[in-house]
CSV table of C-alpha atoms in Angstrom, one decimal:
chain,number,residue,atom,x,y,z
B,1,UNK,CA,0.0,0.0,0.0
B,2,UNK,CA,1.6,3.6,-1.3
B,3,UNK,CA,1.1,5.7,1.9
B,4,UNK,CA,-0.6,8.3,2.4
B,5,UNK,CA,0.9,12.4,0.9
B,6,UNK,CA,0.7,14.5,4.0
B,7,UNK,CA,-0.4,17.7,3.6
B,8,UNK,CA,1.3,20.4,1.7
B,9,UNK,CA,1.5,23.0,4.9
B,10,UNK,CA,3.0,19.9,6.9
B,11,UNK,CA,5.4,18.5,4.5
B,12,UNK,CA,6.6,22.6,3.9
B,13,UNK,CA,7.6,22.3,7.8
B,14,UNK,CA,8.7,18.8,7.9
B,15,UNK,CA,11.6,20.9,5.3
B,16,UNK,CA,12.1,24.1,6.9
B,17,UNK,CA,12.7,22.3,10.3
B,18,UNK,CA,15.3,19.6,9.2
B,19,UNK,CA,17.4,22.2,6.6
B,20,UNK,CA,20.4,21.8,9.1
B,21,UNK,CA,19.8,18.6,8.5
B,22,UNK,CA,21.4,19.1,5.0
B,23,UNK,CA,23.9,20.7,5.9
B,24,UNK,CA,25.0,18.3,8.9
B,25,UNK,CA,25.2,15.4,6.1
B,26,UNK,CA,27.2,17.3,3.5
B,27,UNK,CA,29.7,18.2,6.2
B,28,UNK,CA,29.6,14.7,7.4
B,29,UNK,CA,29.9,12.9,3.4
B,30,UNK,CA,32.4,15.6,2.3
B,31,UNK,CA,35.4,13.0,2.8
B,32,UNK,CA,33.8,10.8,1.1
B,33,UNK,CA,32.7,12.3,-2.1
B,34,UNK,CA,35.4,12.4,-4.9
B,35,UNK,CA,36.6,15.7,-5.2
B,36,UNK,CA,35.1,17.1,-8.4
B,37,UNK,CA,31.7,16.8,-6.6
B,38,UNK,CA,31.4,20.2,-5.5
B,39,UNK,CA,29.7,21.2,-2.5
B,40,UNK,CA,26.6,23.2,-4.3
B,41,UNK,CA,26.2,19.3,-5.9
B,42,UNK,CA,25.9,17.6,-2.7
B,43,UNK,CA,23.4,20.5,-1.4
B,44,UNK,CA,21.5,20.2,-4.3
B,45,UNK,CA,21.0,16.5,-4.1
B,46,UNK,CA,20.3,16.2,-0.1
B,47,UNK,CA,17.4,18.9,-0.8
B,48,UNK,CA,16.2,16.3,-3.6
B,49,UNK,CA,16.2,13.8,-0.9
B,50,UNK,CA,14.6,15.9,2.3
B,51,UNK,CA,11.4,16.7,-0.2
B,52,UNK,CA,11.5,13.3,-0.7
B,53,UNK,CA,11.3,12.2,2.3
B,54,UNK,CA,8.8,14.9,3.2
B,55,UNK,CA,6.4,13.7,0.6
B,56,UNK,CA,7.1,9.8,1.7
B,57,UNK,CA,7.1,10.0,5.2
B,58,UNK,CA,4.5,7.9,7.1
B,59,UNK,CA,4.2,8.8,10.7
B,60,UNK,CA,1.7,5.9,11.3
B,61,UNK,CA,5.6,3.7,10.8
B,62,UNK,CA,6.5,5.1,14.0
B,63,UNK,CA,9.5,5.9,13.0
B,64,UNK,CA,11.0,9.7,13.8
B,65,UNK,CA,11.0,12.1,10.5
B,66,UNK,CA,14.7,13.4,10.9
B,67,UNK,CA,15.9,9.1,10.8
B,68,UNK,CA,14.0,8.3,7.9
B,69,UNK,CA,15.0,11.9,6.3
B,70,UNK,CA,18.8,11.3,7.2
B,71,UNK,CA,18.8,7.7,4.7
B,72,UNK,CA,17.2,9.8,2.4
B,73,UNK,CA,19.7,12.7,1.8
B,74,UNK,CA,22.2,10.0,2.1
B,75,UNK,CA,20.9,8.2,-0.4
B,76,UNK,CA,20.1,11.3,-2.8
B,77,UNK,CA,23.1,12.5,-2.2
B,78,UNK,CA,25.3,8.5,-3.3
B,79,UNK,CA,22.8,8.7,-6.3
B,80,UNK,CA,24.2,11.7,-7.6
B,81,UNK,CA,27.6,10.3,-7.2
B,82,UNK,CA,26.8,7.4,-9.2
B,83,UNK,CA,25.0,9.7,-11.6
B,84,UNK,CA,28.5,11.5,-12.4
B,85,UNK,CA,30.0,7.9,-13.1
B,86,UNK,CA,33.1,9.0,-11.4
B,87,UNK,CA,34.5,6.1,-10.4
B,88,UNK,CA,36.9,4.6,-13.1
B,89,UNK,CA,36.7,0.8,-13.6
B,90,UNK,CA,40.5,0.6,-12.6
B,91,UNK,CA,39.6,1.8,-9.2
B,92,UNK,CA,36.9,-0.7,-9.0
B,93,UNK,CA,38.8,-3.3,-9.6
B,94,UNK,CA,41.2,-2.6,-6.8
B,95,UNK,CA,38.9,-2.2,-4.4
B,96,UNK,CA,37.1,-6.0,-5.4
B,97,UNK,CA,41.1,-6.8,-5.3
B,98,UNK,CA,41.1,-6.0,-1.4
B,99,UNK,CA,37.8,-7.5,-0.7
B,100,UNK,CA,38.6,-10.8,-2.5
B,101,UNK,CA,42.2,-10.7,-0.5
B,102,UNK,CA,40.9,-10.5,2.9
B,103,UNK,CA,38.2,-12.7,2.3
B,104,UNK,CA,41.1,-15.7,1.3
B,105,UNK,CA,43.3,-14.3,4.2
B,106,UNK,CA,40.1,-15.0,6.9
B,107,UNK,CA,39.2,-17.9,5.8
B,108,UNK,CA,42.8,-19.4,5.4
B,109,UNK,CA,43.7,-17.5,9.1
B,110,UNK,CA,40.0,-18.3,11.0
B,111,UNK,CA,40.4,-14.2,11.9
B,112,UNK,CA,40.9,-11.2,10.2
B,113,UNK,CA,44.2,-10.2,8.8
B,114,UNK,CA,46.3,-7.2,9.7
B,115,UNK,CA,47.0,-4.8,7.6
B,116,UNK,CA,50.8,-6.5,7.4
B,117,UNK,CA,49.8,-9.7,6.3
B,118,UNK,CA,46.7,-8.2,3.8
B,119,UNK,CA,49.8,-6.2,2.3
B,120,UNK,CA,52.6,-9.1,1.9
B,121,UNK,CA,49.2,-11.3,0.2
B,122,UNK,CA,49.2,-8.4,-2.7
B,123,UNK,CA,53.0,-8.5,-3.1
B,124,UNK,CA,52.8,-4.6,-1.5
B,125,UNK,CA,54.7,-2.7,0.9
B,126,UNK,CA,52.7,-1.5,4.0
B,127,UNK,CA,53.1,2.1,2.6
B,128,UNK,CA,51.5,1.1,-0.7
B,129,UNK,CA,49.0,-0.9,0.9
B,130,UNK,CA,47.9,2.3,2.8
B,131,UNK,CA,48.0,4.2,-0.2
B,132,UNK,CA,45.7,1.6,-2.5
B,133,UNK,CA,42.8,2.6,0.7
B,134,UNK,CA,43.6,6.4,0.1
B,135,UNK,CA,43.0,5.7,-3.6
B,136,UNK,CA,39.8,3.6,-3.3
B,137,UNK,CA,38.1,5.1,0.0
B,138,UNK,CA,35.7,7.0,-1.9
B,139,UNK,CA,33.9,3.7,-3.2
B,140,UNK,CA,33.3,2.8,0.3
B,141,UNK,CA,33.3,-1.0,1.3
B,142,UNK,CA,30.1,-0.7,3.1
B,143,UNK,CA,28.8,2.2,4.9
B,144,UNK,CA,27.4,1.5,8.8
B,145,UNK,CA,24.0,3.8,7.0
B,146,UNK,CA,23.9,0.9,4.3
B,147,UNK,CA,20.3,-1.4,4.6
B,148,UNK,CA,21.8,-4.7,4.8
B,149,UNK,CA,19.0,-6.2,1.8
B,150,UNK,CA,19.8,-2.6,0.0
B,151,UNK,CA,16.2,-1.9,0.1
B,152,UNK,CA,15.2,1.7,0.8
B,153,UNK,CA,13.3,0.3,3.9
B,154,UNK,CA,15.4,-2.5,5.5
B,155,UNK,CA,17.5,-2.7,8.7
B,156,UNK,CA,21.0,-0.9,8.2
B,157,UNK,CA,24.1,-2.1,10.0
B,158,UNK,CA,24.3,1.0,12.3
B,159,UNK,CA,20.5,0.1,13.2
B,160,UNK,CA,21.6,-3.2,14.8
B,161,UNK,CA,24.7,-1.6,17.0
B,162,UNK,CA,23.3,-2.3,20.2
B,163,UNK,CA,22.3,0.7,22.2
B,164,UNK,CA,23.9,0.2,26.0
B,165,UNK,CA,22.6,3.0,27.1
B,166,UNK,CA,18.4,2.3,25.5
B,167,UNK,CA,16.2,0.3,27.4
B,168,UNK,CA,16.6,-3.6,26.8
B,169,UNK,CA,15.1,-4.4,23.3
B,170,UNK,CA,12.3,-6.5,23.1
B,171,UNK,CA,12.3,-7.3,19.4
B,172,UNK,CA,12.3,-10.8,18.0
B,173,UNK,CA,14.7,-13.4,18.0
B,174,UNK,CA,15.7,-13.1,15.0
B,175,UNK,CA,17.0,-9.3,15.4
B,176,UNK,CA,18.2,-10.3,18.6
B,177,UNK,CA,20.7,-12.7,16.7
B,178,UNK,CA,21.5,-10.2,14.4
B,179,UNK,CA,22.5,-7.6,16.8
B,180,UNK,CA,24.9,-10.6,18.4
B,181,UNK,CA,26.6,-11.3,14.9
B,182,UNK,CA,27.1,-7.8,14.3
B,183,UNK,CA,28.5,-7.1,18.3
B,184,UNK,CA,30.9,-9.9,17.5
B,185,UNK,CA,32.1,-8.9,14.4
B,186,UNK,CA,33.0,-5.1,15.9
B,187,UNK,CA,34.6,-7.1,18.3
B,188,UNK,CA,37.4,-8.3,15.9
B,189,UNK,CA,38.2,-5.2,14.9
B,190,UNK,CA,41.6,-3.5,16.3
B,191,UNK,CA,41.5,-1.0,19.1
B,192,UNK,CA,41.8,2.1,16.6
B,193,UNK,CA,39.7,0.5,14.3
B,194,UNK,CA,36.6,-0.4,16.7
B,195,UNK,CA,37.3,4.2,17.8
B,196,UNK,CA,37.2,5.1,14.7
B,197,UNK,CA,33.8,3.7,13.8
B,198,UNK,CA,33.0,4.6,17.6
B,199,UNK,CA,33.9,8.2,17.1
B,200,UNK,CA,32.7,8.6,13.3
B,201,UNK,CA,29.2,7.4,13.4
B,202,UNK,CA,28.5,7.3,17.3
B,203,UNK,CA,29.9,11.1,18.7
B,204,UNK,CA,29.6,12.5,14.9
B,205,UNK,CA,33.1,13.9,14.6
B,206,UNK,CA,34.9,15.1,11.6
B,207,UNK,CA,38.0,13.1,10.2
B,208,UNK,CA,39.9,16.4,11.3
B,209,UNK,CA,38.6,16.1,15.1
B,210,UNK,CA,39.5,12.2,15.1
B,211,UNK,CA,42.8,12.7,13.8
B,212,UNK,CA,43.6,15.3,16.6
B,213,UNK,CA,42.1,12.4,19.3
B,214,UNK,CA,44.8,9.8,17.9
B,215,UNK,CA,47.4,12.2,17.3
B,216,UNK,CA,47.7,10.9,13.5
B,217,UNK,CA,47.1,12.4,10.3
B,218,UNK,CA,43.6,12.8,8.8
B,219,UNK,CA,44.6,10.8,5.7
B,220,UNK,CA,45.6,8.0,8.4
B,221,UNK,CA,42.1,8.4,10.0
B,222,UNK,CA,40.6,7.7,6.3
B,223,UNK,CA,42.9,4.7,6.3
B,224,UNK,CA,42.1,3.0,9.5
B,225,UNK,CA,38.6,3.8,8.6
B,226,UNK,CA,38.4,2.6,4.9
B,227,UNK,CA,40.1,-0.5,6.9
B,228,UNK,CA,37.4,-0.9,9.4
B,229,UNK,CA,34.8,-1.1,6.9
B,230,UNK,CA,36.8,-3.4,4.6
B,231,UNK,CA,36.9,-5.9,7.3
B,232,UNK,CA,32.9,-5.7,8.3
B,233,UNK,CA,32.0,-6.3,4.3
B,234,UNK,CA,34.2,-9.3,4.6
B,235,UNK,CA,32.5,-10.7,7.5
B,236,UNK,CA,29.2,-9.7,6.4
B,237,UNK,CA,29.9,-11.2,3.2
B,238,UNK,CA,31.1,-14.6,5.4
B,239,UNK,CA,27.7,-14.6,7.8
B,240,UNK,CA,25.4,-14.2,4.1
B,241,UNK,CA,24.4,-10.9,5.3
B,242,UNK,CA,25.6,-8.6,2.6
B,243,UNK,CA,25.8,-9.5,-1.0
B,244,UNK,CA,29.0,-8.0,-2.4
């Protein structure tokens, strides 16, 4: 069933209310856009998304307006990128090259490799490994915003992070298993890795601000994240949760 159109009055203040909204995901997807996607094209698309999510929001869902308006911009926002076809099929291709190498690596180790030993399986240096993430970061492995069934609306990953400081969840088994897998696989992440993800999509910070926690460099922070996500594909990939 197509729900219902809200009213025209409503759906004008459902987008004058969440406009910083806009702006709080272009500042937040800026490091990950290539860089001929200017800024006025990310604006431009997240205001496509907020109207439609203003025209396609259900209340009777239960779910809070500035949530499901948040996956929209996102998703307005990745559509334009794919629209400007800016990612060359030689970048592609590396980036399947590092999903299909740690998915050997973790199921020849029984864990998941370090960045050492993914580097050494490509015949690279660690320095060139880190640089092959710089160059393919922008694809993204999987985002923590990304509906595991990549419908428009399914669970995302970041929906089954369990909340230790919500009440106890009373969902179904099934999500309750979910939430497990996914606690695990954060588990096996390193100590930087598991903070960057912690800091990035938990507290919100920039790359800049997470850089100046760890005392690296922001190119590192993209590293270690692009490294993170890497190894949560792969082990979504090896628990049939995410179809590469």
């Amino acid at each position: 069933m197509i729900p219902p159109v809200p009213p025209l009055d409503d759906r004008s203040q459902l987008i004058r209310d969440n406009m910083p909204l806009v702006e709080l995901v272009v500042q937040r997807m800026t490091p990950q856009v290539p860089t001929f996607m200017t800024r006025e094209d990310m604006i431009s698309a997240a205001m496509v998304g907020l109207v439609d999510a203003a025209n396609k929001f259900d209340p009777a869902k239960g779910a809070q307006f500035k949530t499901f308006a948040e996956y929209r911009v996102r998703g307005a926002i990745l559509d334009e990128m794919r629209k400007l076809d800016w990612f060359s099929r030689t970048m592609r291709d590396k980036q399947n090259q590092l999903t299909q190498t740690m998915l050997r690596l973790e199921r020849q180790l029984g864990r998941s490799p370090e960045e050492d030993e993914m580097a050494r399986e490509m015949g690279l240096t660690l320095e060139e490994y880190h640089n092959l993430h710089s160059e393919v970061r922008h694809l993204g492995c999987v985002s923590l915003h990304e509906t595991l069934d990549h419908t428009e609306e399914g669970r995302s990953f970041l929906d089954n992070l369990e909340d230790i400081t919500g009440p106890a969840p009373i969902d179904n088994l099934e999500k309750e298993e979910l939430t497990g897998i996914i606690a695990e696989i954060l588990e096996e992440l390193t100590e930087k890795e598991r903070l960057v993800v912690a800091l990035y999509y938990y507290e919100e910070l920039t790359q800049k601000e997470i850089a100046e926690i760890l005392e690296v460099s922001e190119g590192r922070v993209s590293q270690i994240h692009s490294q993170a996500l890497l190894k949560l594909r792969v082990k979504l990939i090896n628990f049939d949760l995410y179809e590469p």
